[in-house]
Amino acid sequence: DAKTTQPNSMESNEEEPVHLPCNHSTISGTDYIHWYRQLPSQGPEYVIHGLTSNVNNRMASLAIAEDRKSSTLILHRATLRDAAVYYCIPLVLGAQKLVFGQGTRLTINP
Amino acid sequence: DAGVIQSPRHEVTEMGQEVTLRCKPISGHNSLFWYRQTMMRGLELLIYFNNNVPIDDSGMPEDRFSAKMPNASFSTLKIQPSEPRDSAVYFCASSLDGRGANQPQHFGDGTRLSIL
């Protein structure tokens, strides 16, 4: 499994953009980058995933470096509800075993 | 649409007792996963099923833990006998069959288990 490195915690203000980084320098060419988040007292929630090009959905954007050794999850306008632990998880196409690291605890200030 | 439903939400029991956790996956999903979350070890995959068949149980801690999926709409995780170190939040998740594609996993709200 590819090893990931994320900051333990980050803090931002409501209605401002948030950029959550993830280093995955040992990623293989067939690993997709998945992001999940876990709100307090809830189960994890899928956010987004991608392989090489940048991806957008209603929740967030995912920017993947050209060498694929890092990626950034972008929340365009953070709300208080975005306060959660965010996990970056490399996953081979078709694989089903999610390996959760420690993630980044995101705090949003009103 | 109903999400993944887990029961009970909370369970407190004494060491040595049998504990059964239950999960109803999202209708139509054919992959089911059991995870455990503790402060020390974070979120760990215990076992997962495809089409009711266990595929990988390498994360099951020991023989005291067993999981079954008798049909597509129900799964159980059983601990017998329970020990204080089994105290954790247990999550169930389901997805469409991920083979050949990356299908998001949908998690339930978990069962908070305390073994006294």
CSV table of N, CA, C and O in Angstrom, one decimal, chain A residues 30-34 36-39 41-47 49-51 85 87 91-102 105, chain B residues 9 31 33 35 37 39-43 45 48-50 56 58 91 95-110 112:
chain,number,residue,atom,x,y,z
A,30,THR,N,-1.3,2.8,-11.1
A,30,THR,CA,-2.7,2.4,-11.2
A,30,THR,C,-3.5,2.8,-9.9
A,30,THR,O,-4.6,2.5,-9.8
A,31,ASP,N,-2.9,3.5,-9.0
A,31,ASP,CA,-3.6,4.0,-7.8
A,31,ASP,C,-4.4,5.2,-8.1
A,31,ASP,O,-3.9,6.2,-8.5
A,32,TYR,N,-5.7,5.1,-7.8
A,32,TYR,CA,-6.5,6.3,-7.7
A,32,TYR,C,-6.4,7.0,-6.4
A,32,TYR,O,-6.0,6.3,-5.4
A,33,ILE,N,-6.6,8.3,-6.3
A,33,ILE,CA,-6.5,9.0,-5.1
A,33,ILE,C,-8.0,9.2,-4.6
A,33,ILE,O,-8.7,9.9,-5.3
A,34,HIS,N,-8.3,8.7,-3.5
A,34,HIS,CA,-9.6,8.8,-2.9
A,34,HIS,C,-9.5,9.7,-1.7
A,34,HIS,O,-8.6,9.7,-0.9
A,36,TYR,N,-12.0,10.7,1.7
A,36,TYR,CA,-13.1,10.6,2.5
A,36,TYR,C,-13.0,11.6,3.7
A,36,TYR,O,-11.9,12.0,4.0
A,37,ARG,N,-14.2,11.9,4.3
A,37,ARG,CA,-14.1,12.7,5.5
A,37,ARG,C,-15.0,12.1,6.6
A,37,ARG,O,-16.0,11.3,6.2
A,38,GLN,N,-14.7,12.4,7.8
A,38,GLN,CA,-15.5,11.9,8.9
A,38,GLN,C,-15.9,13.0,9.8
A,38,GLN,O,-15.1,13.6,10.5
A,39,LEU,N,-17.2,13.3,9.8
A,39,LEU,CA,-17.8,14.4,10.7
A,39,LEU,C,-17.9,13.8,12.1
A,39,LEU,O,-17.9,12.6,12.3
A,41,SER,N,-18.9,12.1,15.3
A,41,SER,CA,-19.9,11.1,15.7
A,41,SER,C,-20.6,10.5,14.5
A,41,SER,O,-21.8,10.0,14.6
A,42,GLN,N,-20.0,10.5,13.3
A,42,GLN,CA,-20.6,9.9,12.2
A,42,GLN,C,-19.6,8.9,11.5
A,42,GLN,O,-18.4,9.0,11.8
A,43,GLY,N,-20.0,8.1,10.6
A,43,GLY,CA,-19.1,7.3,9.8
A,43,GLY,C,-18.5,8.1,8.7
A,43,GLY,O,-18.9,9.2,8.4
A,44,PRO,N,-17.4,7.6,8.1
A,44,PRO,CA,-16.8,8.3,7.0
A,44,PRO,C,-17.7,8.5,5.9
A,44,PRO,O,-18.7,7.7,5.7
A,45,GLU,N,-17.4,9.5,5.1
A,45,GLU,CA,-18.2,9.9,3.9
A,45,GLU,C,-17.3,10.1,2.7
A,45,GLU,O,-16.3,10.8,2.8
A,46,TYR,N,-17.7,9.5,1.6
A,46,TYR,CA,-16.9,9.7,0.4
A,46,TYR,C,-17.0,11.1,-0.1
A,46,TYR,O,-18.1,11.7,0.0
A,47,VAL,N,-15.8,11.7,-0.5
A,47,VAL,CA,-15.8,13.0,-1.0
A,47,VAL,C,-15.6,13.1,-2.5
A,47,VAL,O,-16.4,13.6,-3.3
A,49,HIS,N,-12.7,11.3,-5.9
A,49,HIS,CA,-11.5,10.5,-6.3
A,49,HIS,C,-11.1,10.8,-7.7
A,49,HIS,O,-11.9,11.3,-8.5
A,50,GLY,N,-9.8,10.6,-8.0
A,50,GLY,CA,-9.3,10.9,-9.3
A,50,GLY,C,-8.0,10.1,-9.6
A,50,GLY,O,-7.4,9.6,-8.6
A,51,LEU,N,-7.5,10.1,-10.8
A,51,LEU,CA,-6.3,9.4,-11.2
A,51,LEU,C,-5.2,10.3,-11.6
A,51,LEU,O,-4.1,10.3,-11.0
A,85,VAL,N,-12.5,15.2,10.0
A,85,VAL,CA,-11.2,14.6,9.7
A,85,VAL,C,-11.2,14.2,8.2
A,85,VAL,O,-12.2,13.4,7.8
A,87,TYR,N,-9.4,12.2,5.1
A,87,TYR,CA,-8.5,11.1,4.8
A,87,TYR,C,-8.2,11.1,3.3
A,87,TYR,O,-9.1,11.0,2.5
A,91,LEU,N,-5.8,4.0,-3.9
A,91,LEU,CA,-6.5,2.7,-4.1
A,91,LEU,C,-6.4,2.3,-5.5
A,91,LEU,O,-6.8,3.0,-6.4
A,92,VAL,N,-5.9,1.1,-5.7
A,92,VAL,CA,-5.8,0.5,-7.1
A,92,VAL,C,-7.2,0.4,-7.7
A,92,VAL,O,-8.2,0.0,-6.9
A,93,LEU,N,-7.3,0.6,-9.0
A,93,LEU,CA,-8.6,0.4,-9.6
A,93,LEU,C,-9.2,-0.9,-9.3
A,93,LEU,O,-8.5,-1.9,-9.6
A,94,GLY,N,-10.4,-1.0,-8.9
A,94,GLY,CA,-11.0,-2.3,-8.6
A,94,GLY,C,-10.8,-2.8,-7.2
A,94,GLY,O,-11.5,-3.7,-6.7
A,95,ALA,N,-9.8,-2.3,-6.5
A,95,ALA,CA,-9.5,-2.8,-5.1
A,95,ALA,C,-10.6,-2.2,-4.2
A,95,ALA,O,-11.2,-1.2,-4.5
A,96,GLN,N,-10.8,-2.9,-3.1
A,96,GLN,CA,-11.9,-2.5,-2.2
A,96,GLN,C,-11.4,-2.3,-0.8
A,96,GLN,O,-12.2,-1.8,0.0
A,97,LYS,N,-10.2,-2.5,-0.5
A,97,LYS,CA,-9.7,-2.3,0.9
A,97,LYS,C,-9.2,-0.9,1.1
A,97,LYS,O,-8.2,-0.5,0.7
A,98,LEU,N,-10.1,-0.1,1.8
A,98,LEU,CA,-9.7,1.2,2.1
A,98,LEU,C,-8.7,1.1,3.4
A,98,LEU,O,-9.1,0.5,4.4
A,99,VAL,N,-7.6,1.8,3.3
A,99,VAL,CA,-6.6,1.8,4.4
A,99,VAL,C,-6.6,3.3,4.9
A,99,VAL,O,-6.1,4.2,4.2
A,100,PHE,N,-7.2,3.5,6.0
A,100,PHE,CA,-7.3,4.9,6.6
A,100,PHE,C,-6.0,5.2,7.4
A,100,PHE,O,-5.6,4.4,8.3
A,101,GLY,N,-5.4,6.3,7.1
A,101,GLY,CA,-4.3,6.9,7.9
A,101,GLY,C,-4.9,7.7,9.1
A,101,GLY,O,-6.1,7.5,9.5
A,102,GLN,N,-4.1,8.6,9.6
A,102,GLN,CA,-4.6,9.5,10.7
A,102,GLN,C,-5.4,10.7,10.2
A,102,GLN,O,-6.2,11.2,10.9
A,105,ARG,N,-7.4,16.8,10.7
A,105,ARG,CA,-8.5,17.3,11.4
A,105,ARG,C,-8.7,18.8,11.0
A,105,ARG,O,-7.8,19.6,11.3
B,9,ARG,N,-27.1,1.3,18.3
B,9,ARG,CA,-26.2,2.4,18.2
B,9,ARG,C,-25.2,2.4,19.3
B,9,ARG,O,-24.1,2.9,19.1
B,31,SER,N,-21.5,-5.3,-2.0
B,31,SER,CA,-20.3,-5.4,-1.2
B,31,SER,C,-20.6,-4.8,0.2
B,31,SER,O,-21.2,-3.8,0.3
B,33,PHE,N,-18.8,-4.2,4.2
B,33,PHE,CA,-17.5,-4.0,4.9
B,33,PHE,C,-17.8,-3.8,6.4
B,33,PHE,O,-18.7,-3.1,6.7
B,35,TYR,N,-15.7,-2.3,9.7
B,35,TYR,CA,-14.6,-1.6,10.2
B,35,TYR,C,-14.7,-1.4,11.7
B,35,TYR,O,-15.7,-1.4,12.3
B,37,GLN,N,-13.0,1.3,14.8
B,37,GLN,CA,-12.3,2.6,15.0
B,37,GLN,C,-12.0,2.7,16.5
B,37,GLN,O,-12.9,2.7,17.3
B,39,MET,N,-9.1,5.0,19.3
B,39,MET,CA,-8.2,6.1,19.3
B,39,MET,C,-6.7,5.6,19.0
B,39,MET,O,-6.0,6.3,18.3
B,40,MET,N,-6.4,4.4,19.5
B,40,MET,CA,-5.0,3.9,19.3
B,40,MET,C,-4.7,3.5,17.9
B,40,MET,O,-3.7,3.8,17.4
B,41,ARG,N,-5.7,2.8,17.3
B,41,ARG,CA,-5.4,2.2,16.0
B,41,ARG,C,-6.1,2.9,14.8
B,41,ARG,O,-5.9,2.5,13.6
B,42,GLY,N,-7.0,3.8,15.1
B,42,GLY,CA,-7.7,4.5,14.0
B,42,GLY,C,-8.8,3.6,13.4
B,42,GLY,O,-9.3,2.7,14.0
B,43,LEU,N,-9.1,3.8,12.1
B,43,LEU,CA,-10.1,3.0,11.4
B,43,LEU,C,-9.4,1.8,10.7
B,43,LEU,O,-8.5,2.0,9.9
B,45,LEU,N,-10.1,-2.0,8.6
B,45,LEU,CA,-11.0,-2.9,8.0
B,45,LEU,C,-10.9,-4.3,8.6
B,45,LEU,O,-9.8,-4.8,8.8
B,48,TYR,N,-14.6,-8.1,4.6
B,48,TYR,CA,-15.6,-7.6,3.6
B,48,TYR,C,-16.1,-8.8,2.8
B,48,TYR,O,-15.4,-9.8,2.7
B,49,PHE,N,-17.3,-8.6,2.3
B,49,PHE,CA,-18.0,-9.6,1.6
B,49,PHE,C,-18.4,-9.0,0.2
B,49,PHE,O,-18.7,-7.8,0.0
B,50,ASN,N,-18.3,-9.9,-0.8
B,50,ASN,CA,-18.9,-9.6,-2.1
B,50,ASN,C,-20.0,-10.6,-2.4
B,50,ASN,O,-19.7,-11.8,-2.3
B,56,ASP,N,-12.1,-11.2,2.3
B,56,ASP,CA,-10.9,-11.0,3.0
B,56,ASP,C,-11.2,-10.7,4.4
B,56,ASP,O,-11.9,-9.7,4.8
B,58,SER,N,-8.7,-10.9,6.8
B,58,SER,CA,-7.4,-10.8,7.4
B,58,SER,C,-7.3,-9.7,8.5
B,58,SER,O,-6.4,-9.7,9.3
B,91,PHE,N,-18.1,0.2,12.5
B,91,PHE,CA,-18.8,0.7,11.3
B,91,PHE,C,-19.1,-0.4,10.3
B,91,PHE,O,-18.2,-1.2,10.0
B,95,SER,N,-21.2,-1.0,-0.7
B,95,SER,CA,-21.0,-0.3,-2.0
B,95,SER,C,-21.5,-1.3,-3.1
B,95,SER,O,-21.7,-2.4,-2.9
B,96,LEU,N,-21.5,-0.7,-4.3
B,96,LEU,CA,-21.7,-1.5,-5.5
B,96,LEU,C,-20.4,-2.3,-5.6
B,96,LEU,O,-19.3,-1.9,-5.1
B,97,ASP,N,-20.4,-3.4,-6.3
B,97,ASP,CA,-19.3,-4.2,-6.5
B,97,ASP,C,-18.1,-3.4,-7.1
B,97,ASP,O,-18.3,-2.8,-8.2
B,98,GLY,N,-17.0,-3.3,-6.3
B,98,GLY,CA,-15.9,-2.4,-6.7
B,98,GLY,C,-15.0,-3.0,-7.7
B,98,GLY,O,-14.1,-2.3,-8.2
B,99,ARG,N,-15.1,-4.2,-8.0
B,99,ARG,CA,-14.1,-4.8,-8.9
B,99,ARG,C,-14.3,-4.3,-10.3
B,99,ARG,O,-15.4,-4.2,-10.9
B,100,GLY,N,-13.2,-3.8,-10.9
B,100,GLY,CA,-13.3,-3.1,-12.2
B,100,GLY,C,-13.6,-1.7,-12.2
B,100,GLY,O,-13.6,-1.0,-13.2
B,101,ALA,N,-13.9,-1.2,-11.0
B,101,ALA,CA,-14.2,0.3,-10.9
B,101,ALA,C,-14.0,0.7,-9.4
B,101,ALA,O,-13.9,-0.2,-8.6
B,102,ASN,N,-13.8,1.9,-9.2
B,102,ASN,CA,-13.7,2.4,-7.8
B,102,ASN,C,-15.1,2.9,-7.4
B,102,ASN,O,-15.5,4.0,-7.8
B,103,GLN,N,-15.8,2.1,-6.6
B,103,GLN,CA,-17.1,2.5,-6.1
B,103,GLN,C,-17.0,3.0,-4.7
B,103,GLN,O,-16.4,2.4,-3.9
B,104,PRO,N,-17.6,4.2,-4.5
B,104,PRO,CA,-17.6,4.8,-3.1
B,104,PRO,C,-18.2,3.8,-2.1
B,104,PRO,O,-19.2,3.2,-2.4
B,105,GLN,N,-17.7,3.8,-0.9
B,105,GLN,CA,-18.3,3.1,0.2
B,105,GLN,C,-19.2,4.0,1.0
B,105,GLN,O,-18.8,5.2,1.3
B,106,HIS,N,-20.3,3.5,1.4
B,106,HIS,CA,-21.3,4.3,2.1
B,106,HIS,C,-21.3,3.7,3.5
B,106,HIS,O,-21.6,2.5,3.7
B,107,PHE,N,-21.0,4.5,4.5
B,107,PHE,CA,-20.9,4.1,5.9
B,107,PHE,C,-22.2,4.3,6.7
B,107,PHE,O,-22.9,5.3,6.5
B,108,GLY,N,-22.4,3.4,7.7
B,108,GLY,CA,-23.5,3.7,8.7
B,108,GLY,C,-22.9,4.6,9.7
B,108,GLY,O,-21.8,5.0,9.7
B,109,ASP,N,-23.8,4.9,10.7
B,109,ASP,CA,-23.4,5.8,11.8
B,109,ASP,C,-22.6,5.0,12.9
B,109,ASP,O,-22.2,5.7,13.9
B,110,GLY,N,-22.5,3.7,12.8
B,110,GLY,CA,-21.7,3.0,13.8
B,110,GLY,C,-22.4,2.5,15.0
B,110,GLY,O,-23.5,3.0,15.3
B,112,ARG,N,-21.4,2.1,19.0
B,112,ARG,CA,-20.4,2.3,20.0
B,112,ARG,C,-20.5,1.2,21.0
B,112,ARG,O,-21.5,1.1,21.7
